[in-house]
């Protein structure tokens, strides 16, 4: 129960956590870009379109989260069912072998020891989220800057550049 079920639940969870974290990061970036470019969005009347795109990403993220929670619930139900079957089997076998009075305390002690096993069984789906978050942080750390810093070079000087009779208007 403590080894096989965590492996099965981790396999059933698949890469849902990674997909969720990546979409969550994309949504955060989208929101940040929207805030940084808010004046341009308002100026060009793109607020409705930007909001619709944000709502679409949020809805997709909500569907992914719902799928992850459904998978986690199914994994918990399977774990609890398997543990209940083992508990009852242990109770009936020990009652048959030693009598009901002789097995009651030891069986209850063993049944109460399954708490850590439940946490261990949930570890598969929990670690998917943790690994996904860690991978996202590592991806950010591995990104190279868009503009390289140039040092040790001679300063560039411009002479004679000018703009004359320049006008600009909307519409």
Short mmCIF file of N, CA, C and O in Angstrom, two decimals, residues 19-20 23 27 53-67:
data_model
loop_
_atom_site.label_atom_id
_atom_site.label_comp_id
_atom_site.label_asym_id
_atom_site.label_seq_id
_atom_site.Cartn_x
_atom_site.Cartn_y
_atom_site.Cartn_z
N UNK A 19 1.59 20.78 -16.67
CA UNK A 19 0.74 21.54 -17.59
C UNK A 19 0.05 22.69 -16.85
O UNK A 19 -0.01 23.82 -17.34
N UNK A 20 -0.44 22.41 -15.63
CA UNK A 20 -1.12 23.44 -14.85
C UNK A 20 -0.16 24.58 -14.50
O UNK A 20 -0.50 25.76 -14.63
N UNK A 23 0.65 26.71 -17.61
CA UNK A 23 -0.46 27.60 -17.97
C UNK A 23 -0.65 28.70 -16.94
O UNK A 23 -1.00 29.83 -17.27
N UNK A 27 -0.48 32.63 -17.72
CA UNK A 27 -1.53 33.58 -17.33
C UNK A 27 -0.95 34.72 -16.50
O UNK A 27 -1.30 35.89 -16.70
N UNK A 53 -9.35 37.50 -23.87
CA UNK A 53 -8.21 36.58 -23.91
C UNK A 53 -7.83 36.13 -22.50
O UNK A 53 -7.53 34.95 -22.26
N UNK A 54 -7.88 37.06 -21.55
CA UNK A 54 -7.55 36.72 -20.16
C UNK A 54 -8.60 35.75 -19.59
O UNK A 54 -8.26 34.79 -18.91
N UNK A 55 -9.87 36.00 -19.89
CA UNK A 55 -10.93 35.11 -19.41
C UNK A 55 -10.80 33.72 -20.03
O UNK A 55 -11.05 32.71 -19.35
N UNK A 56 -10.42 33.64 -21.29
CA UNK A 56 -10.23 32.34 -21.94
C UNK A 56 -9.11 31.56 -21.27
O UNK A 56 -9.24 30.35 -21.00
N UNK A 57 -8.00 32.24 -20.97
CA UNK A 57 -6.89 31.56 -20.29
C UNK A 57 -7.29 31.14 -18.89
O UNK A 57 -6.93 30.04 -18.43
N UNK A 58 -8.04 31.97 -18.19
CA UNK A 58 -8.48 31.64 -16.84
C UNK A 58 -9.43 30.44 -16.86
O UNK A 58 -9.32 29.55 -16.00
N UNK A 59 -10.34 30.41 -17.82
CA UNK A 59 -11.27 29.28 -17.93
C UNK A 59 -10.53 27.98 -18.21
O UNK A 59 -10.83 26.93 -17.63
N UNK A 60 -9.53 28.04 -19.09
CA UNK A 60 -8.76 26.85 -19.40
C UNK A 60 -7.98 26.37 -18.17
O UNK A 60 -7.90 25.18 -17.89
N UNK A 61 -7.43 27.31 -17.44
CA UNK A 61 -6.70 26.97 -16.22
C UNK A 61 -7.64 26.36 -15.19
O UNK A 61 -7.27 25.40 -14.49
N UNK A 62 -8.85 26.87 -15.09
CA UNK A 62 -9.84 26.32 -14.16
C UNK A 62 -10.22 24.89 -14.54
O UNK A 62 -10.38 24.03 -13.67
N UNK A 63 -10.34 24.63 -15.83
CA UNK A 63 -10.65 23.27 -16.28
C UNK A 63 -9.51 22.31 -15.93
O UNK A 63 -9.74 21.19 -15.48
N UNK A 64 -8.27 22.77 -16.11
CA UNK A 64 -7.13 21.93 -15.75
C UNK A 64 -7.09 21.66 -14.25
O UNK A 64 -6.80 20.54 -13.81
N UNK A 65 -7.38 22.69 -13.46
CA UNK A 65 -7.38 22.51 -12.01
C UNK A 65 -8.50 21.55 -11.59
O UNK A 65 -8.30 20.70 -10.71
N UNK A 66 -9.64 21.66 -12.23
CA UNK A 66 -10.75 20.74 -11.93
C UNK A 66 -10.36 19.30 -12.25
O UNK A 66 -10.63 18.38 -11.48
N UNK A 67 -9.67 19.11 -13.38
CA UNK A 67 -9.22 17.77 -13.76
C UNK A 67 -8.21 17.23 -12.74
O UNK A 67 -8.27 16.07 -12.35
#
